[in-house]
Short mmCIF file of C-alpha atoms and ligand atoms in Angstrom, two decimals:
data_model
loop_
_atom_site.label_atom_id
_atom_site.label_comp_id
_atom_site.label_asym_id
_atom_site.label_seq_id
_atom_site.Cartn_x
_atom_site.Cartn_y
_atom_site.Cartn_z
CA UNK A 1138 166.79 119.87 104.90
CA UNK A 1139 164.72 118.21 107.39
CA UNK A 1140 161.96 121.36 106.20
CA UNK A 1141 161.59 119.98 103.24
CA UNK A 1142 161.29 116.26 104.33
CA UNK A 1143 158.68 117.44 106.06
CA UNK A 1144 156.29 119.37 104.55
CA UNK A 1145 156.52 115.79 101.78
CA UNK A 1146 155.35 113.36 104.24
CA UNK A 1147 152.31 116.07 105.03
CA UNK A 1148 151.53 115.96 102.18
CA UNK A 1149 151.37 111.92 101.91
CA UNK A 1150 148.92 112.34 105.56
CA UNK A 1151 146.71 115.28 105.22
CA UNK A 1152 143.87 113.00 102.64
CA UNK A 1153 143.63 110.54 105.76
CA UNK A 1154 143.62 113.64 108.13
CA UNK A 1155 141.16 115.64 105.67
CA UNK A 1156 138.42 112.19 106.55
CA UNK A 1157 135.01 113.70 108.13
CA UNK A 1158 132.85 111.50 110.69
CA UNK A 1159 129.24 110.87 109.74
CA UNK A 1160 126.43 108.88 111.97
CA UNK A 1161 125.79 106.88 108.33
CA UNK A 1162 126.91 105.92 104.65
CA UNK A 1163 124.96 104.22 102.45
CA UNK A 1164 126.87 102.85 99.54
CA UNK A 1165 126.74 102.35 96.32
CA UNK A 1166 123.12 103.10 95.74
CA UNK A 1167 121.33 103.86 92.76
CA UNK A 1168 119.87 106.54 93.43
CA UNK A 1169 116.03 107.52 92.52
CA UNK A 1170 115.13 111.54 91.47
CA UNK A 1171 110.73 111.47 91.48
CA UNK A 1172 111.32 115.23 90.18
CA UNK A 1173 113.02 114.11 87.24
CA UNK A 1174 111.99 110.49 87.25
CA UNK A 1175 115.53 109.34 86.64
CA UNK A 1176 118.05 107.30 88.29
CA UNK A 1177 121.72 107.69 89.37
CA UNK A 1178 123.92 104.87 89.29
CA UNK A 1179 126.50 104.31 92.18
CA UNK A 1180 125.59 106.96 94.81
CA UNK A 1181 126.64 107.54 98.30
CA UNK A 1182 124.96 109.53 100.56
CA UNK A 1183 125.94 110.45 104.09
CA UNK A 1184 124.42 111.22 107.04
CA UNK A 1185 124.82 113.35 110.19
CA UNK A 1186 122.27 113.08 113.14
CA UNK A 1187 118.47 113.47 110.83
CA UNK A 1188 119.77 115.25 107.57
CA UNK A 1189 121.36 114.18 104.37
CA UNK A 1190 124.61 115.87 104.71
CA UNK A 1191 125.91 114.81 101.31
CA UNK A 1192 125.60 112.85 98.54
CA UNK A 1193 127.98 112.31 95.00
CA UNK A 1194 129.43 109.83 93.79
CA UNK A 1195 130.44 106.76 96.25
CA UNK A 1196 133.84 107.03 94.67
CA UNK A 1197 134.21 110.28 95.62
CA UNK A 1198 132.42 110.78 99.06
CA UNK A 1199 133.55 107.10 100.50
CA UNK A 1200 137.10 109.27 100.16
CA UNK A 1201 135.63 112.33 102.04
CA UNK A 1202 132.95 110.30 105.34
CA UNK A 1203 134.55 107.68 107.84
CA UNK A 1204 130.76 106.33 109.74
CA UNK A 1205 129.42 104.65 112.67
CA UNK A 1206 127.55 102.14 110.18
CA UNK A 1207 127.57 102.10 106.39
CA UNK A 1208 125.69 100.06 104.18
CA UNK A 1209 125.33 98.57 101.18
CA UNK A 1210 122.88 99.53 98.58
CA UNK A 1211 124.74 97.54 95.90
CA UNK A 1212 121.78 96.71 93.75
CA UNK A 1213 119.03 99.12 95.70
CA UNK A 1214 116.77 102.10 94.92
CA UNK A 1215 117.00 104.59 97.33
CA UNK A 1216 113.87 107.02 97.63
CA UNK A 1217 112.86 109.70 100.08
CA UNK A 1218 109.91 108.13 102.64
CA UNK A 1219 106.24 108.23 101.63
CA UNK A 1220 103.66 110.93 103.17
CA UNK A 1221 100.49 109.08 103.82
CA UNK A 1222 98.55 112.97 103.75
CA UNK A 1223 95.25 111.67 104.80
CA UNK A 1224 95.07 109.52 107.89
CA UNK A 1225 92.89 109.21 110.66
CA UNK A 1226 93.77 108.28 114.49
CA UNK A 1227 90.22 108.19 116.10
CA UNK A 1228 87.41 105.80 117.43
CA UNK A 1229 86.98 107.51 121.41
CA UNK A 1230 90.04 107.08 124.03
CA UNK A 1231 89.06 103.94 124.49
CA UNK A 1232 91.17 103.65 120.61
CA UNK A 1233 93.95 105.40 121.61
CA UNK A 1234 96.35 102.30 122.85
CA UNK A 1235 95.24 101.51 118.84
CA UNK A 1236 95.71 103.96 117.29
CA UNK A 1237 99.24 105.02 119.05
CA UNK A 1238 99.96 100.87 117.61
CA UNK A 1239 99.74 101.61 114.35
CA UNK A 1240 102.79 104.73 114.15
CA UNK A 1241 105.50 101.84 113.69
CA UNK A 1242 103.19 100.28 111.67
CA UNK A 1243 103.62 103.18 109.29
CA UNK A 1244 107.10 103.17 109.76
CA UNK A 1245 107.56 99.14 108.42
CA UNK A 1246 105.71 100.82 104.86
CA UNK A 1247 107.82 103.30 104.54
CA UNK A 1248 106.01 106.17 105.36
CA UNK A 1249 107.53 108.50 107.41
CA UNK A 1250 105.47 111.42 107.33
CA UNK A 1251 101.57 111.20 108.43
CA UNK A 1252 99.55 114.27 107.49
CA UNK A 1253 96.02 113.54 110.33
CA UNK A 1254 92.96 114.91 108.74
CA UNK A 1255 90.97 115.20 112.08
CA UNK A 1256 88.70 112.94 114.20
CA UNK A 1257 88.01 112.62 117.96
CA UNK A 1258 91.74 112.25 120.33
CA UNK A 1259 93.62 115.61 119.09
CA UNK A 1260 94.81 115.69 122.14
CA UNK A 1261 96.63 112.35 121.95
CA UNK A 1262 97.97 113.02 117.93
CA UNK A 1263 99.12 116.89 119.24
CA UNK A 1264 101.34 114.32 122.37
CA UNK A 1265 101.91 111.94 119.66
CA UNK A 1266 103.47 115.22 117.04
CA UNK A 1267 105.99 116.37 119.73
CA UNK A 1268 106.69 112.91 121.64
CA UNK A 1269 108.15 111.31 117.55
CA UNK A 1270 109.66 115.35 117.05
CA UNK A 1271 111.72 114.17 119.97
CA UNK A 1272 112.50 110.20 119.27
CA UNK A 1273 110.24 109.56 122.46
CA UNK A 1274 108.25 107.88 120.07
CA UNK A 1275 109.32 105.64 116.72
CA UNK A 1276 106.58 107.00 114.39
CA UNK A 1277 106.55 108.81 110.83
CA UNK A 1278 106.37 112.61 111.81
CA UNK A 1279 102.77 113.66 112.68
CA UNK A 1280 100.78 116.74 111.35
CA UNK A 1281 97.85 116.93 111.99
CA UNK A 1282 94.74 119.43 111.73
CA UNK A 1283 93.45 119.14 115.39
CA UNK A 1284 89.90 118.80 115.82
CA UNK A 1285 87.81 119.54 112.46
CA UNK A 1286 85.58 122.55 111.85
CA UNK A 1287 81.44 121.52 111.36
CA UNK A 1288 78.53 122.75 111.78
CA UNK A 1289 75.67 122.45 114.75
CA UNK A 1290 75.45 118.62 116.04
CA UNK A 1291 77.46 116.52 113.34
CA UNK A 1292 77.67 112.94 112.16
CA UNK A 1293 81.05 113.51 114.32
CA UNK A 1294 82.32 113.54 117.40
CA UNK A 1295 85.19 115.75 119.14
CA UNK A 1296 84.40 118.63 116.30
CA UNK A 1297 84.74 121.81 116.74
CA UNK A 1298 80.61 123.47 115.91
CA UNK A 1299 80.79 127.10 114.41
CA UNK A 1300 77.29 128.77 112.50
CA UNK A 1301 78.53 132.21 113.40
CA UNK A 1302 81.77 134.31 112.05
CA UNK A 1303 82.13 134.52 115.88
CA UNK A 1304 82.37 130.80 116.44
CA UNK A 1305 84.47 130.67 113.66
CA UNK A 1306 86.92 132.83 114.92
CA UNK A 1307 86.95 131.32 118.92
CA UNK A 1308 88.00 127.37 116.89
CA UNK A 1309 90.37 129.12 114.90
CA UNK A 1310 91.99 130.69 118.32
CA UNK A 1311 91.79 127.63 120.26
CA UNK A 1312 93.35 125.83 116.92
CA UNK A 1313 95.80 127.89 116.72
CA UNK A 1314 96.67 127.37 120.28
CA UNK A 1315 97.22 123.80 119.79
CA UNK A 1316 99.86 124.64 116.80
CA UNK A 1317 97.91 123.11 114.55
CA UNK A 1318 99.29 122.74 111.11
CA UNK A 1319 95.97 123.27 109.04
CA UNK A 1320 92.29 123.26 109.65
CA UNK A 1321 89.56 121.11 108.37
CA UNK A 1322 86.56 121.29 107.36
CA UNK A 1323 83.83 119.04 106.71
CA UNK A 1324 80.41 120.39 105.87
CA UNK A 1325 77.99 117.35 106.96
CA UNK A 1326 75.57 119.97 109.17
CA UNK A 1327 77.87 123.73 108.28
CA UNK A 1328 76.06 126.07 106.83
CA UNK A 1329 78.07 127.23 103.10
CA UNK A 1330 77.78 131.31 104.38
CA UNK A 1331 79.83 129.71 107.36
CA UNK A 1332 82.55 127.41 105.79
CA UNK A 1333 83.08 130.21 103.32
CA UNK A 1334 83.90 132.25 106.02
CA UNK A 1335 85.96 130.17 108.41
CA UNK A 1336 87.78 129.51 104.61
CA UNK A 1337 88.80 132.71 104.40
CA UNK A 1338 89.51 133.48 107.36
CA UNK A 1339 91.83 130.52 108.07
CA UNK A 1340 93.63 131.93 105.45
CA UNK A 1341 94.10 135.65 106.37
CA UNK A 1342 95.27 134.28 109.77
CA UNK A 1343 98.17 132.79 107.14
CA UNK A 1344 96.49 128.49 108.17
CA UNK A 1345 95.77 126.04 105.01
CA UNK A 1346 92.83 124.88 104.95
CA UNK A 1347 91.58 121.03 103.81
CA UNK A 1348 87.88 120.94 102.80
CA UNK A 1349 84.63 118.65 101.79
CA UNK A 1350 82.58 121.67 100.52
CA UNK A 1351 79.03 121.70 100.83
CA UNK A 1352 76.93 120.77 97.74
CA UNK A 1353 75.51 123.75 97.72
CA UNK A 1354 78.94 125.97 96.86
CA UNK A 1355 80.73 125.48 93.88
CA UNK A 1356 84.64 123.85 94.14
CA UNK A 1357 85.10 127.62 91.85
CA UNK A 1358 83.60 129.16 94.47
CA UNK A 1359 85.75 127.43 97.55
CA UNK A 1360 88.51 127.68 95.85
CA UNK A 1361 88.78 131.55 95.57
CA UNK A 1362 87.28 131.19 98.56
CA UNK A 1363 91.14 130.20 99.24
CA UNK A 1364 90.40 126.33 99.89
CA UNK A 1365 94.14 125.36 99.78
CA UNK A 1366 93.04 120.90 99.83
CA UNK A 1367 90.05 119.54 98.10
CA UNK A 1368 89.77 115.53 99.86
CA UNK A 1369 88.45 113.08 97.48
CA UNK A 1370 88.95 113.25 94.12
CA UNK A 1371 84.10 112.83 94.31
CA UNK A 1372 84.03 116.04 94.37
CA UNK A 1373 86.39 117.02 91.79
CA UNK A 1374 83.91 114.86 89.48
CA UNK A 1375 81.33 118.14 91.46
CA UNK A 1376 83.39 120.69 89.63
CA UNK A 1377 83.45 118.11 85.99
CA UNK A 1378 79.51 118.99 85.69
CA UNK A 1379 78.37 122.16 83.41
CA UNK A 1380 74.75 121.11 86.26
CA UNK A 1381 77.05 121.42 89.65
CA UNK A 1382 75.13 125.48 90.81
CA UNK A 1383 72.17 123.51 90.20
CA UNK A 1384 72.04 120.57 91.48
CA UNK A 1385 73.67 122.16 94.25
CA UNK A 1386 71.01 124.77 94.35
CA UNK A 1387 68.60 121.65 94.35
CA UNK A 1388 69.93 120.41 97.10
CA UNK A 1389 70.46 123.38 98.89
CA UNK A 1390 66.37 123.44 98.53
CA UNK A 1391 65.85 120.54 100.25
CA UNK A 1392 64.36 119.20 97.07
CA UNK A 1393 67.65 116.12 96.63
CA UNK A 1394 68.12 113.99 98.76
CA UNK A 1395 73.27 113.64 99.60
CA UNK A 1396 73.12 110.91 97.51
CA UNK A 1397 70.75 111.61 94.36
CA UNK A 1398 73.15 114.91 94.41
CA UNK A 1399 75.58 112.55 94.24
CA UNK A 1400 74.33 110.86 90.75
CA UNK A 1401 73.05 113.23 89.58
CA UNK A 1402 76.75 115.21 89.37
CA UNK A 1403 78.26 111.89 88.05
CA UNK A 1404 75.24 111.61 85.56
CA UNK A 1405 75.88 114.91 84.25
CA UNK A 1406 80.08 114.56 84.42
CA UNK A 1407 81.11 116.17 80.88
CA UNK A 1408 84.92 115.61 80.13
CA UNK A 1409 85.89 118.74 77.84
CA UNK A 1410 83.81 120.68 80.38
CA UNK A 1411 85.38 119.22 83.38
CA UNK A 1412 88.54 120.36 81.86
CA UNK A 1413 88.25 123.54 81.38
CA UNK A 1414 86.91 123.45 85.60
CA UNK A 1415 90.74 121.87 86.63
CA UNK A 1416 92.26 124.11 84.36
CA UNK A 1417 90.97 126.71 86.92
CA UNK A 1418 91.46 125.35 89.62
CA UNK A 1419 95.37 125.13 88.78
CA UNK A 1420 95.43 128.82 88.62
CA UNK A 1421 93.69 128.79 92.11
CA UNK A 1422 97.03 126.68 93.68
CA UNK A 1423 94.67 124.11 95.08
CA UNK A 1424 95.90 121.20 95.72
CA UNK A 1425 93.17 116.90 95.36
CA UNK A 1426 93.29 114.47 98.27
CA UNK A 1427 92.11 112.02 95.75
CA UNK A 1428 91.63 108.66 98.47
CA UNK A 1429 90.83 106.74 95.66
CA UNK A 1430 91.33 103.57 97.46
CA UNK A 1431 89.10 104.37 99.54
CA UNK A 1432 86.88 105.38 96.44
CA UNK A 1433 87.80 101.73 95.08
CA UNK A 1434 87.14 99.52 97.67
CA UNK A 1435 83.91 101.66 99.01
CA UNK A 1436 82.45 100.92 95.91
CA UNK A 1437 83.14 96.60 95.42
CA UNK A 1438 82.13 96.21 98.98
CA UNK A 1439 79.89 94.12 97.15
CA UNK A 1440 81.73 91.45 95.23
CA UNK A 1441 85.08 91.51 97.16
CA UNK A 1442 85.72 89.43 100.32
CA UNK A 1443 88.01 90.54 102.72
CA UNK A 1444 88.34 88.77 105.75
CA UNK A 1445 90.78 86.59 104.89
CA UNK A 1446 93.48 90.92 104.35
CA UNK A 1447 96.84 89.55 105.48
CA UNK A 1448 97.33 93.30 106.84
CA UNK A 1449 93.60 92.31 108.96
CA UNK A 1450 96.17 90.54 111.45
CA UNK A 1451 98.00 94.39 112.62
CA UNK A 1452 94.22 95.85 112.76
CA UNK A 1453 92.81 95.79 116.87
CA UNK A 1454 89.60 94.60 117.62
CA UNK A 1455 88.33 97.99 118.38
CA UNK A 1456 89.56 100.01 114.86
CA UNK A 1457 88.32 96.24 113.83
CA UNK A 1458 84.86 96.81 115.26
CA UNK A 1459 84.61 100.70 113.31
CA UNK A 1460 84.65 98.97 109.83
CA UNK A 1461 81.46 97.73 110.71
CA UNK A 1462 80.25 100.94 109.94
CA UNK A 1463 80.99 101.13 106.66
CA UNK A 1464 80.00 97.51 106.02
CA UNK A 1465 76.74 97.77 107.56
CA UNK A 1466 76.05 101.02 104.90
CA UNK A 1467 76.72 98.92 101.99
CA UNK A 1468 75.31 95.91 102.33
CA UNK A 1469 71.69 98.39 102.65
CA UNK A 1470 72.53 99.08 99.28
CA UNK A 1471 70.35 98.60 96.71
CA UNK A 1472 71.20 97.07 92.82
CA UNK A 1473 70.71 100.02 91.77
CA UNK A 1474 72.81 102.16 94.25
CA UNK A 1475 75.51 99.53 93.76
CA UNK A 1476 75.65 100.38 90.28
CA UNK A 1477 75.62 104.16 90.68
CA UNK A 1478 78.74 103.34 93.43
CA UNK A 1479 80.91 101.62 90.06
CA UNK A 1480 79.73 103.87 87.72
CA UNK A 1481 81.44 106.11 89.97
CA UNK A 1482 84.26 104.68 90.60
CA UNK A 1483 85.05 104.14 86.88
CA UNK A 1484 84.74 107.59 86.72
CA UNK A 1485 86.66 108.61 89.65
CA UNK A 1486 89.90 106.76 87.57
CA UNK A 1487 88.71 108.60 84.19
CA UNK A 1488 89.52 112.20 85.65
CA UNK A 1489 92.80 111.42 87.98
CA UNK A 1490 94.82 111.94 84.63
CA UNK A 1491 92.78 115.65 84.25
CA UNK A 1492 94.38 116.29 86.52
CA UNK A 1493 98.07 115.91 87.01
CA UNK A 1494 97.20 117.57 82.96
CA UNK A 1495 95.04 120.85 83.92
CA UNK A 1496 98.37 120.79 86.60
CA UNK A 1497 96.85 120.25 90.08
CA UNK A 1498 98.98 118.69 92.71
CA UNK A 1499 98.08 115.31 93.80
CA UNK A 1500 98.68 114.79 97.59
CA UNK A 1501 98.82 110.79 98.10
CA UNK A 1502 96.49 110.18 100.97
CA UNK A 1503 94.36 107.26 102.09
CA UNK A 1504 92.04 107.77 104.62
CA UNK A 1505 92.99 105.29 106.52
CA UNK A 1506 92.72 104.51 110.17
CA UNK A 1507 89.12 103.90 111.41
CA UNK A 1508 86.13 103.90 110.05
CA UNK A 1509 86.82 102.95 106.50
CA UNK A 1510 86.28 98.90 106.19
CA UNK A 1511 90.02 97.54 105.04
CA UNK A 1512 92.23 100.44 104.00
CA UNK A 1513 94.61 99.37 106.08
CA UNK A 1514 97.18 102.44 107.58
CA UNK A 1515 101.03 101.45 105.96
CA UNK A 1516 99.68 99.46 103.08
CA UNK A 1517 96.66 101.29 101.99
CA UNK A 1518 99.18 104.13 100.09
CA UNK A 1519 101.25 101.40 98.20
CA UNK A 1520 97.34 100.48 97.37
CA UNK A 1521 96.70 103.91 96.31
CA UNK A 1522 99.75 104.51 94.94
CA UNK A 1523 98.55 101.49 92.38
CA UNK A 1524 95.72 102.85 91.91
CA UNK A 1525 96.76 106.11 90.24
CA UNK A 1526 99.04 104.03 87.67
CA UNK A 1527 96.08 102.61 86.51
CA UNK A 1528 94.21 105.15 86.40
CA UNK A 1529 96.72 106.30 83.91
CA UNK A 1530 99.00 107.92 85.74
CA UNK A 1531 102.94 107.16 85.32
CA UNK A 1532 104.80 105.69 88.58
CA UNK A 1533 106.99 108.94 88.18
CA UNK A 1534 103.71 111.25 88.58
CA UNK A 1535 101.86 108.87 91.51
CA UNK A 1536 105.45 108.90 93.13
CA UNK A 1537 105.11 112.34 93.15
CA UNK A 1538 102.22 112.46 94.50
CA UNK A 1539 103.06 111.04 98.03
CA UNK A 1540 107.26 112.21 98.20
CA UNK A 1541 107.51 115.61 96.81
CA UNK A 1542 103.29 117.32 96.65
CA UNK A 1543 103.30 117.09 100.49
CA UNK A 1544 105.98 118.52 101.49
CA UNK A 1545 105.31 121.41 99.59
CA UNK A 1546 101.73 121.47 100.59
CA UNK A 1547 102.60 122.06 104.51
CA UNK A 1548 105.82 124.78 103.78
CA UNK A 1549 108.51 122.07 104.47
CA UNK A 1550 109.50 121.57 100.55
CA UNK A 1551 113.21 122.79 101.41
CA UNK A 1552 113.48 119.77 104.11
CA UNK A 1553 112.02 116.82 101.97
CA UNK A 1554 111.51 115.29 98.28
CA UNK A 1555 115.04 114.17 97.71
CA UNK A 1556 117.53 112.68 98.40
CA UNK A 1557 120.00 115.68 98.34
CA UNK A 1558 122.22 117.75 100.88
CA UNK A 1559 120.43 119.40 104.07
CA UNK A 1560 117.43 117.10 103.54
CA UNK A 1561 115.66 115.44 106.38
CA UNK A 1562 117.06 111.81 106.55
CA UNK A 1563 113.68 110.05 105.70
CA UNK A 1564 114.75 107.30 102.84
CA UNK A 1565 113.43 104.16 101.65
CA UNK A 1566 115.67 101.59 100.34
CA UNK A 1567 113.97 99.00 98.06
CA UNK A 1568 114.77 95.78 95.56
CA UNK A 1569 113.50 97.09 92.95
CA UNK A 1570 113.00 101.06 90.35
CA UNK A 1571 109.74 101.74 91.78
CA UNK A 1572 110.25 104.13 88.42
CA UNK A 1573 109.66 101.19 86.19
CA UNK A 1574 106.82 99.50 88.56
CA UNK A 1575 105.31 101.17 90.80
CA UNK A 1576 104.67 98.29 92.55
CA UNK A 1577 108.86 98.44 93.81
CA UNK A 1578 107.12 100.34 96.43
CA UNK A 1579 106.67 97.19 98.37
CA UNK A 1580 109.64 96.15 98.21
CA UNK A 1581 111.44 97.90 101.01
CA UNK A 1582 115.07 96.65 102.46
CA UNK A 1583 115.00 99.47 104.58
CA UNK A 1584 114.38 102.37 106.36
CA UNK A 1585 116.05 105.56 107.35
CA UNK A 1586 113.72 107.23 109.97
CA UNK A 1587 114.75 110.52 110.51
CA UNK A 1588 118.49 109.60 110.57
CA UNK A 1589 118.00 106.21 112.10
CA UNK A 1590 118.10 103.26 109.97
CA UNK A 1591 116.09 100.08 110.76
CA UNK A 1592 117.05 97.37 108.49
CA UNK A 1593 115.16 94.43 107.24
CA UNK A 1594 114.82 93.08 110.45
CA UNK A 1595 114.44 95.75 112.60
CA UNK A 1596 110.71 96.41 110.38
CA UNK A 1597 109.54 92.91 110.42
CA UNK A 1598 110.08 93.24 114.51
CA UNK A 1599 107.98 95.96 114.19
CA UNK A 1600 105.04 94.46 112.44
CA UNK A 1601 105.30 91.40 114.22
CA UNK A 1602 104.96 93.38 117.66
CA UNK A 1603 101.60 94.58 115.61
CA UNK A 1604 100.75 91.91 115.70
CA UNK A 1605 100.51 91.40 118.84
CA UNK A 1606 99.33 94.34 120.23
CA UNK A 1607 96.64 93.85 117.31
CA UNK A 1608 95.86 90.44 119.16
ZN1 ZN B 1938 89.16 111.14 105.99
#
């Protein structure tokens, strides 16, 4: 008799006892599934530590978990944190602090991961990478190339100068000792055969490569050597010229300047030919970081006044000073050169949907940091995504480039790219649906950074702090 009564009591009490504890519960959220382009209403997301431990209908998840903190995301849109796949931290040792101050700024703009594509303060960037990963520094997760490979005496500072295969081997040994995440190669003075050797050798060692390809090589040659990503969309204009090899050879022979060769690629671009080349590139699994917004800013420096840009307030005086380089170069341009820049940008826009149609993964990246005038850390990525949509990509395709392709490129697709069980809790909560209007990525209500909740007030405090430090 007593035994039967007890078992009834246990049956009633059981569900409450079974509730699991978790750190954070996001409730009544509409989840943006970027891969499918669908939204899923009234979901709850349980976060434990830096990982999403469960996602599902609010009614069932909220019955399963009790949380230290619960966020009501009713009417909000929840998507993965944004990745900026092309930034720079640089400008010399005296700008280390100004660069470090950019880290919380990225977070305030919903950017939870950045890929640093080389500059001249690599030891600091490597230190920040560890500090962020260990929770000692508030910032986006950092992937970095460390110092880039170049030829002898390039215009860039802080490079590893290589001119022989032995020097390439030694440079890659050094990069592997630094545990860099990929290898950046640029072509200011690098010899084409050494470029190809470096790409092949890096691939043999299992390292990804991102590059500015020497003009004397075709983009397909670079892809055949195993290049992992092309930085900047203008190289895809080059690839789309049926005269790419001849113009490259003439440039290689010293009979054309860099600018003349660049204009010749634009003038001889052929859409049907380019579509075929892009399909060939897609087969070789090469990705493209277009940095389209940078192209637009530089192309229209002649007619746009950036002196009142609100985001300038977040940029320190030293970094702001580095902007002069591009401005002075643009100011020296002849009317013909200005017209050529406009033409190149308009062509870049046409290239974007062609790349997507061919199946080439697009990595959203800004080129923000130092030197690249008015291309603001944080703000710049939202502008980049808007440029993609202006060029003909759908908002979903733009979001894919900023949440899915980056982690896949770096081999971390299993931990990032969706709001799903087992993924890293890098989450942005928006006031509007970014699948309908890409500008909604700016309407940030809160960010979960490696499991840490930052509400709008906390993000505003980061912005205020960035502004105070910049002045
Ligand atoms: Zn760059």
